[in-house]
mmCIF file with all atom_site columns, C-alpha atoms in Angstrom:
data_model
loop_
_atom_site.group_PDB
_atom_site.id
_atom_site.type_symbol
_atom_site.label_atom_id
_atom_site.label_alt_id
_atom_site.label_comp_id
_atom_site.label_asym_id
_atom_site.label_entity_id
_atom_site.label_seq_id
_atom_site.pdbx_PDB_ins_code
_atom_site.Cartn_x
_atom_site.Cartn_y
_atom_site.Cartn_z
_atom_site.occupancy
_atom_site.B_iso_or_equiv
_atom_site.pdbx_formal_charge
_atom_site.auth_seq_id
_atom_site.auth_comp_id
_atom_site.auth_asym_id
_atom_site.auth_atom_id
_atom_site.pdbx_PDB_model_num
ATOM 1   C CA . MET A 1 1   ? 104.931 111.612 96.862  1.00 64.00 ? 280 MET A CA 1
ATOM 2   C CA . ASN A 1 2   ? 107.792 110.006 96.110  1.00 86.00 ? 281 ASN A CA 1
ATOM 3   C CA . THR A 1 3   ? 109.571 106.984 97.938  1.00 94.00 ? 282 THR A CA 1
ATOM 4   C CA . ILE A 1 4   ? 113.450 106.508 98.169  1.00 97.00 ? 283 ILE A CA 1
ATOM 5   C CA . ASN A 1 5   ? 114.726 103.244 98.722  1.00 96.00 ? 284 ASN A CA 1
ATOM 6   C CA . LYS A 1 6   ? 117.203 100.939 99.448  1.00 97.00 ? 285 LYS A CA 1
ATOM 7   C CA . LEU A 1 7   ? 117.481 98.685  96.127  1.00 98.00 ? 286 LEU A CA 1
ATOM 8   C CA . ASN A 1 8   ? 117.965 95.369  97.047  1.00 97.00 ? 287 ASN A CA 1
ATOM 9   C CA . LEU A 1 9   ? 120.896 93.457  94.097  1.00 97.00 ? 288 LEU A CA 1
ATOM 10  C CA . GLN A 1 10  ? 120.223 89.712  94.395  1.00 96.00 ? 289 GLN A CA 1
ATOM 11  C CA . ASP A 1 11  ? 116.537 90.533  92.841  1.00 97.00 ? 290 ASP A CA 1
ATOM 12  C CA . GLU A 1 12  ? 116.942 89.666  88.881  1.00 97.00 ? 291 GLU A CA 1
ATOM 13  C CA . SER A 1 13  ? 114.037 91.767  88.345  1.00 96.00 ? 292 SER A CA 1
ATOM 14  C CA . THR A 1 14  ? 115.812 95.195  90.545  1.00 97.00 ? 293 THR A CA 1
ATOM 15  C CA . VAL A 1 15  ? 118.945 94.622  88.361  1.00 97.00 ? 294 VAL A CA 1
ATOM 16  C CA . ASN A 1 16  ? 116.523 94.573  85.234  1.00 97.00 ? 295 ASN A CA 1
ATOM 17  C CA . GLU A 1 17  ? 114.981 97.831  86.597  1.00 97.00 ? 296 GLU A CA 1
ATOM 18  C CA . LEU A 1 18  ? 118.463 99.974  87.230  1.00 98.00 ? 297 LEU A CA 1
ATOM 19  C CA . TRP A 1 19  ? 120.831 98.118  84.237  1.00 98.00 ? 298 TRP A CA 1
ATOM 20  C CA . SER A 1 20  ? 117.570 99.236  81.867  1.00 97.00 ? 299 SER A CA 1
ATOM 21  C CA . LEU A 1 21  ? 118.196 102.788 84.355  1.00 98.00 ? 300 LEU A CA 1
ATOM 22  C CA . GLN A 1 22  ? 121.538 103.369 84.364  1.00 97.00 ? 301 GLN A CA 1
ATOM 23  C CA . HIS A 1 23  ? 122.390 103.361 80.364  1.00 96.00 ? 302 HIS A CA 1
ATOM 24  C CA . LYS A 1 24  ? 119.504 105.503 79.164  1.00 96.00 ? 303 LYS A CA 1
ATOM 25  C CA . ALA A 1 25  ? 120.713 108.359 82.052  1.00 95.00 ? 304 ALA A CA 1
ATOM 26  C CA . TYR A 1 26  ? 124.783 107.724 81.100  1.00 95.00 ? 305 TYR A CA 1
ATOM 27  C CA . ARG A 1 27  ? 124.113 107.587 76.728  1.00 95.00 ? 306 ARG A CA 1
ATOM 28  C CA . LEU A 1 28  ? 122.980 110.848 77.594  1.00 92.00 ? 307 LEU A CA 1
ATOM 29  C CA . GLU A 1 29  ? 125.897 111.749 79.226  1.00 91.00 ? 308 GLU A CA 1
ATOM 30  C CA . ALA A 1 30  ? 127.514 110.180 76.251  1.00 93.00 ? 309 ALA A CA 1
ATOM 31  C CA . GLU A 1 31  ? 126.617 112.318 74.151  1.00 92.00 ? 310 GLU A CA 1
ATOM 32  C CA . LEU A 1 32  ? 126.669 115.302 76.633  1.00 89.00 ? 311 LEU A CA 1
ATOM 33  C CA . ILE A 1 33  ? 130.514 114.853 77.472  1.00 90.00 ? 312 ILE A CA 1
ATOM 34  C CA . GLY A 1 34  ? 131.617 113.303 74.338  1.00 89.00 ? 313 GLY A CA 1
ATOM 35  C CA . PHE A 1 35  ? 132.472 109.756 75.323  1.00 90.00 ? 314 PHE A CA 1
ATOM 36  C CA . ARG A 1 36  ? 130.314 106.619 74.626  1.00 89.00 ? 315 ARG A CA 1
ATOM 37  C CA . GLU A 1 37  ? 133.468 104.580 77.294  1.00 90.00 ? 316 GLU A CA 1
ATOM 38  C CA . ILE A 1 38  ? 131.005 106.485 80.853  1.00 91.00 ? 317 ILE A CA 1
ATOM 39  C CA . PRO A 1 39  ? 132.023 103.236 82.884  1.00 92.00 ? 318 PRO A CA 1
ATOM 40  C CA . PRO A 1 40  ? 128.383 102.543 84.121  1.00 94.00 ? 319 PRO A CA 1
ATOM 41  C CA . LEU A 1 41  ? 127.827 102.085 79.776  1.00 95.00 ? 320 LEU A CA 1
ATOM 42  C CA . MET A 1 42  ? 130.345 98.733  80.159  1.00 95.00 ? 321 MET A CA 1
ATOM 43  C CA . GLU A 1 43  ? 128.794 97.370  82.534  1.00 96.00 ? 322 GLU A CA 1
ATOM 44  C CA . THR A 1 44  ? 127.318 94.505  82.639  1.00 96.00 ? 323 THR A CA 1
ATOM 45  C CA . ARG A 1 45  ? 123.857 92.725  84.762  1.00 97.00 ? 324 ARG A CA 1
ATOM 46  C CA . GLU A 1 46  ? 125.697 90.770  86.373  1.00 97.00 ? 325 GLU A CA 1
ATOM 47  C CA . MET A 1 47  ? 128.807 93.739  87.670  1.00 97.00 ? 326 MET A CA 1
ATOM 48  C CA . LEU A 1 48  ? 126.081 95.170  88.771  1.00 97.00 ? 327 LEU A CA 1
ATOM 49  C CA . SER A 1 49  ? 124.665 92.909  90.754  1.00 97.00 ? 328 SER A CA 1
ATOM 50  C CA . SER A 1 50  ? 128.060 92.295  92.333  1.00 96.00 ? 329 SER A CA 1
ATOM 51  C CA . SER A 1 51  ? 128.666 95.795  93.145  1.00 96.00 ? 330 SER A CA 1
ATOM 52  C CA . LYS A 1 52  ? 129.661 96.885  96.566  1.00 95.00 ? 331 LYS A CA 1
ATOM 53  C CA . GLU A 1 53  ? 127.951 100.162 96.147  1.00 97.00 ? 332 GLU A CA 1
ATOM 54  C CA . GLY A 1 54  ? 124.190 101.042 97.686  1.00 97.00 ? 333 GLY A CA 1
ATOM 55  C CA . PHE A 1 55  ? 122.378 102.027 95.149  1.00 98.00 ? 334 PHE A CA 1
ATOM 56  C CA . TYR A 1 56  ? 118.929 104.413 96.989  1.00 98.00 ? 335 TYR A CA 1
ATOM 57  C CA . GLY A 1 57  ? 115.582 104.587 93.881  1.00 98.00 ? 336 GLY A CA 1
ATOM 58  C CA . CYS A 1 58  ? 113.299 106.923 93.771  1.00 98.00 ? 337 CYS A CA 1
ATOM 59  C CA . PHE A 1 59  ? 110.258 105.450 92.974  1.00 96.00 ? 338 PHE A CA 1
ATOM 60  C CA . ASP A 1 60  ? 106.971 106.898 91.831  1.00 93.00 ? 339 ASP A CA 1
ATOM 61  C CA . LYS A 1 61  ? 103.066 106.424 93.129  1.00 91.00 ? 340 LYS A CA 1
ATOM 62  C CA . ASP A 1 62  ? 103.087 103.823 90.304  1.00 90.00 ? 341 ASP A CA 1
ATOM 63  C CA . GLU A 1 63  ? 106.491 102.469 92.174  1.00 92.00 ? 342 GLU A CA 1
ATOM 64  C CA . GLU A 1 64  ? 108.289 103.255 88.522  1.00 94.00 ? 343 GLU A CA 1
ATOM 65  C CA . LEU A 1 65  ? 112.032 104.493 88.916  1.00 97.00 ? 344 LEU A CA 1
ATOM 66  C CA . MET A 1 66  ? 112.426 107.477 88.019  1.00 97.00 ? 345 MET A CA 1
ATOM 67  C CA . GLY A 1 67  ? 116.352 107.685 89.411  1.00 98.00 ? 346 GLY A CA 1
ATOM 68  C CA . ALA A 1 68  ? 118.534 106.454 91.348  1.00 98.00 ? 347 ALA A CA 1
ATOM 69  C CA . VAL A 1 69  ? 121.881 107.403 93.630  1.00 98.00 ? 348 VAL A CA 1
ATOM 70  C CA . ALA A 1 70  ? 124.750 105.155 94.414  1.00 98.00 ? 349 ALA A CA 1
ATOM 71  C CA . VAL A 1 71  ? 127.368 105.969 97.247  1.00 98.00 ? 350 VAL A CA 1
ATOM 72  C CA . GLU A 1 72  ? 130.558 104.613 99.278  1.00 97.00 ? 351 GLU A CA 1
ATOM 73  C CA . GLU A 1 73  ? 131.820 105.368 101.742 1.00 94.00 ? 352 GLU A CA 1
ATOM 74  C CA . GLU A 1 74  ? 135.623 104.911 100.596 1.00 85.00 ? 353 GLU A CA 1
ATOM 75  C CA . SER A 1 75  ? 137.496 106.091 103.931 1.00 90.00 ? 354 SER A CA 1
ATOM 76  C CA . PRO A 1 76  ? 135.940 107.046 107.528 1.00 93.00 ? 355 PRO A CA 1
ATOM 77  C CA . GLY A 1 77  ? 133.955 110.226 107.287 1.00 95.00 ? 356 GLY A CA 1
ATOM 78  C CA . LYS A 1 78  ? 133.973 111.036 103.022 1.00 96.00 ? 357 LYS A CA 1
ATOM 79  C CA . LEU A 1 79  ? 131.429 108.924 101.676 1.00 97.00 ? 358 LEU A CA 1
ATOM 80  C CA . THR A 1 80  ? 131.256 109.127 97.427  1.00 97.00 ? 359 THR A CA 1
ATOM 81  C CA . ILE A 1 81  ? 128.498 108.995 95.303  1.00 98.00 ? 360 ILE A CA 1
ATOM 82  C CA . THR A 1 82  ? 129.640 107.351 92.680  1.00 97.00 ? 361 THR A CA 1
ATOM 83  C CA . ARG A 1 83  ? 126.436 107.453 90.391  1.00 97.00 ? 362 ARG A CA 1
ATOM 84  C CA . MET A 1 84  ? 123.760 109.300 89.808  1.00 97.00 ? 363 MET A CA 1
ATOM 85  C CA . MET A 1 85  ? 120.973 108.899 87.700  1.00 97.00 ? 364 MET A CA 1
ATOM 86  C CA . VAL A 1 86  ? 117.385 109.708 86.136  1.00 97.00 ? 365 VAL A CA 1
ATOM 87  C CA . GLY A 1 87  ? 114.830 108.676 83.392  1.00 96.00 ? 366 GLY A CA 1
ATOM 88  C CA . PRO A 1 88  ? 114.786 111.049 80.627  1.00 94.00 ? 367 PRO A CA 1
ATOM 89  C CA . ASP A 1 89  ? 111.756 110.791 80.661  1.00 93.00 ? 368 ASP A CA 1
ATOM 90  C CA . PHE A 1 90  ? 111.317 112.202 83.995  1.00 95.00 ? 369 PHE A CA 1
ATOM 91  C CA . PHE A 1 91  ? 113.793 115.112 83.757  1.00 92.00 ? 370 PHE A CA 1
ATOM 92  C CA . ARG A 1 92  ? 113.676 118.978 85.428  1.00 91.00 ? 371 ARG A CA 1
ATOM 93  C CA . ARG A 1 93  ? 110.985 116.884 87.985  1.00 94.00 ? 372 ARG A CA 1
ATOM 94  C CA . GLY A 1 94  ? 113.549 117.346 90.868  1.00 95.00 ? 373 GLY A CA 1
ATOM 95  C CA . ILE A 1 95  ? 114.642 113.686 90.790  1.00 97.00 ? 374 ILE A CA 1
ATOM 96  C CA . ALA A 1 96  ? 117.784 114.217 90.786  1.00 97.00 ? 375 ALA A CA 1
ATOM 97  C CA . SER A 1 97  ? 117.769 116.776 94.974  1.00 97.00 ? 376 SER A CA 1
ATOM 98  C CA . HIS A 1 98  ? 114.807 115.076 96.106  1.00 97.00 ? 377 HIS A CA 1
ATOM 99  C CA . LEU A 1 99  ? 117.955 111.900 95.654  1.00 98.00 ? 378 LEU A CA 1
ATOM 100 C CA . LEU A 1 100 ? 120.529 114.297 96.942  1.00 97.00 ? 379 LEU A CA 1
ATOM 101 C CA . GLU A 1 101 ? 118.871 115.657 99.841  1.00 96.00 ? 380 GLU A CA 1
ATOM 102 C CA . TYR A 1 102 ? 118.118 111.829 100.943 1.00 97.00 ? 381 TYR A CA 1
ATOM 103 C CA . VAL A 1 103 ? 121.888 110.916 100.432 1.00 97.00 ? 382 VAL A CA 1
ATOM 104 C CA . PHE A 1 104 ? 122.369 113.408 102.791 1.00 97.00 ? 383 PHE A CA 1
ATOM 105 C CA . GLY A 1 105 ? 119.849 112.926 105.698 1.00 96.00 ? 384 GLY A CA 1
ATOM 106 C CA . HIS A 1 106 ? 120.916 109.552 105.423 1.00 96.00 ? 385 HIS A CA 1
ATOM 107 C CA . PHE A 1 107 ? 124.335 109.861 106.142 1.00 96.00 ? 386 PHE A CA 1
ATOM 108 C CA . ALA A 1 108 ? 124.272 113.086 107.893 1.00 93.00 ? 387 ALA A CA 1
ATOM 109 C CA . GLY A 1 109 ? 127.156 112.305 110.023 1.00 91.00 ? 388 GLY A CA 1
ATOM 110 C CA . MET A 1 110 ? 129.096 112.124 107.243 1.00 95.00 ? 389 MET A CA 1
ATOM 111 C CA . GLU A 1 111 ? 132.416 114.912 107.343 1.00 95.00 ? 390 GLU A CA 1
ATOM 112 C CA . GLN A 1 112 ? 131.999 114.764 103.978 1.00 97.00 ? 391 GLN A CA 1
ATOM 113 C CA . PHE A 1 113 ? 130.796 114.512 99.845  1.00 98.00 ? 392 PHE A CA 1
ATOM 114 C CA . ILE A 1 114 ? 132.494 113.497 96.828  1.00 97.00 ? 393 ILE A CA 1
ATOM 115 C CA . VAL A 1 115 ? 131.043 113.673 93.521  1.00 98.00 ? 394 VAL A CA 1
ATOM 116 C CA . SER A 1 116 ? 132.931 113.513 90.300  1.00 96.00 ? 395 SER A CA 1
ATOM 117 C CA . THR A 1 117 ? 130.425 114.239 86.836  1.00 95.00 ? 396 THR A CA 1
ATOM 118 C CA . GLY A 1 118 ? 132.157 114.931 83.099  1.00 94.00 ? 397 GLY A CA 1
ATOM 119 C CA . LYS A 1 119 ? 133.050 118.958 82.517  1.00 94.00 ? 398 LYS A CA 1
ATOM 120 C CA . LYS A 1 120 ? 130.211 119.226 79.514  1.00 94.00 ? 399 LYS A CA 1
ATOM 121 C CA . ASN A 1 121 ? 127.761 117.699 81.028  1.00 95.00 ? 400 ASN A CA 1
ATOM 122 C CA . THR A 1 122 ? 126.155 121.042 82.833  1.00 94.00 ? 401 THR A CA 1
ATOM 123 C CA . PRO A 1 123 ? 123.508 119.940 84.174  1.00 94.00 ? 402 PRO A CA 1
ATOM 124 C CA . ALA A 1 124 ? 124.877 117.667 87.059  1.00 95.00 ? 403 ALA A CA 1
ATOM 125 C CA . VAL A 1 125 ? 127.909 120.408 87.074  1.00 96.00 ? 404 VAL A CA 1
ATOM 126 C CA . SER A 1 126 ? 125.082 122.767 87.940  1.00 97.00 ? 405 SER A CA 1
ATOM 127 C CA . LEU A 1 127 ? 123.585 120.632 89.850  1.00 97.00 ? 406 LEU A CA 1
ATOM 128 C CA . TYR A 1 128 ? 125.567 119.627 92.181  1.00 98.00 ? 407 TYR A CA 1
ATOM 129 C CA . SER A 1 129 ? 127.274 123.285 92.010  1.00 97.00 ? 408 SER A CA 1
ATOM 130 C CA . LYS A 1 130 ? 123.730 124.158 93.544  1.00 97.00 ? 409 LYS A CA 1
ATOM 131 C CA . HIS A 1 131 ? 123.844 121.224 96.651  1.00 97.00 ? 410 HIS A CA 1
ATOM 132 C CA . GLY A 1 132 ? 127.020 122.885 98.063  1.00 97.00 ? 411 GLY A CA 1
ATOM 133 C CA . PHE A 1 133 ? 129.414 121.255 96.197  1.00 98.00 ? 412 PHE A CA 1
ATOM 134 C CA . LEU A 1 134 ? 133.058 123.355 95.218  1.00 98.00 ? 413 LEU A CA 1
ATOM 135 C CA . PRO A 1 135 ? 134.699 122.062 92.412  1.00 97.00 ? 414 PRO A CA 1
ATOM 136 C CA . THR A 1 136 ? 138.511 120.408 93.606  1.00 97.00 ? 415 THR A CA 1
ATOM 137 C CA . GLY A 1 137 ? 139.730 120.009 90.565  1.00 96.00 ? 416 GLY A CA 1
ATOM 138 C CA . VAL A 1 138 ? 139.298 119.013 86.622  1.00 97.00 ? 417 VAL A CA 1
ATOM 139 C CA . GLU A 1 139 ? 140.833 115.554 85.402  1.00 95.00 ? 418 GLU A CA 1
ATOM 140 C CA . GLU A 1 140 ? 141.569 114.135 81.929  1.00 94.00 ? 419 GLU A CA 1
ATOM 141 C CA . VAL A 1 141 ? 140.725 110.584 81.591  1.00 90.00 ? 420 VAL A CA 1
ATOM 142 C CA . ALA A 1 142 ? 140.877 110.365 77.804  1.00 89.00 ? 421 ALA A CA 1
ATOM 143 C CA . PRO A 1 143 ? 141.968 113.058 75.380  1.00 91.00 ? 422 PRO A CA 1
ATOM 144 C CA . GLY A 1 144 ? 139.687 116.295 75.265  1.00 89.00 ? 423 GLY A CA 1
ATOM 145 C CA . VAL A 1 145 ? 137.252 114.923 78.242  1.00 91.00 ? 424 VAL A CA 1
ATOM 146 C CA . GLU A 1 146 ? 138.032 115.899 81.761  1.00 94.00 ? 425 GLU A CA 1
ATOM 147 C CA . LEU A 1 147 ? 135.738 114.679 84.646  1.00 94.00 ? 426 LEU A CA 1
ATOM 148 C CA . ILE A 1 148 ? 135.591 117.734 87.839  1.00 97.00 ? 427 ILE A CA 1
ATOM 149 C CA . GLU A 1 149 ? 135.470 117.049 91.401  1.00 97.00 ? 428 GLU A CA 1
ATOM 150 C CA . PHE A 1 150 ? 132.904 117.813 93.496  1.00 98.00 ? 429 PHE A CA 1
ATOM 151 C CA . HIS A 1 151 ? 133.229 117.976 97.898  1.00 97.00 ? 430 HIS A CA 1
ATOM 152 C CA . ARG A 1 152 ? 130.802 119.208 100.141 1.00 97.00 ? 431 ARG A CA 1
ATOM 153 C CA . SER A 1 153 ? 131.248 119.627 103.059 1.00 94.00 ? 432 SER A CA 1
ATOM 154 C CA . GLY A 1 154 ? 128.542 117.345 105.455 1.00 87.00 ? 433 GLY A CA 1
ATOM 155 C CA . SER A 1 155 ? 127.820 120.520 107.986 1.00 77.00 ? 434 SER A CA 1
ATOM 156 C CA . LEU A 1 156 ? 126.237 122.133 105.780 1.00 71.00 ? 435 LEU A CA 1
#
């Protein structure tokens, strides 16, 4: 059984492991959407360790970090999933779904969950749709690169 724990961004080895996972995962998204300047790819370890987001990691029985999710409460009752990443070696194992279900349970009192992803990132679009998120808008963030925002009611 996979376990999910809050990540301590003051621990150097945790930050190194998370940074490595983030770069592997977001490099693949960058290829999918045709945009290499995704903010997490520009981030240094120091920037990551000073993030205000709450990070939760999914670990296998050998305590290897398979995936992580980051969240931030931007206004009362609204929780934004700011990052979702799964290591390429762990694709198609339900890690992202497990992380989403954890967030929904851990933050059960939220009125609304918000997430954005590249419109061309079909696996992520499918994942969020499968978990009750509905598209609310599309924004062009660079020439030919569109982000789609999704909202999900906290009462699902």
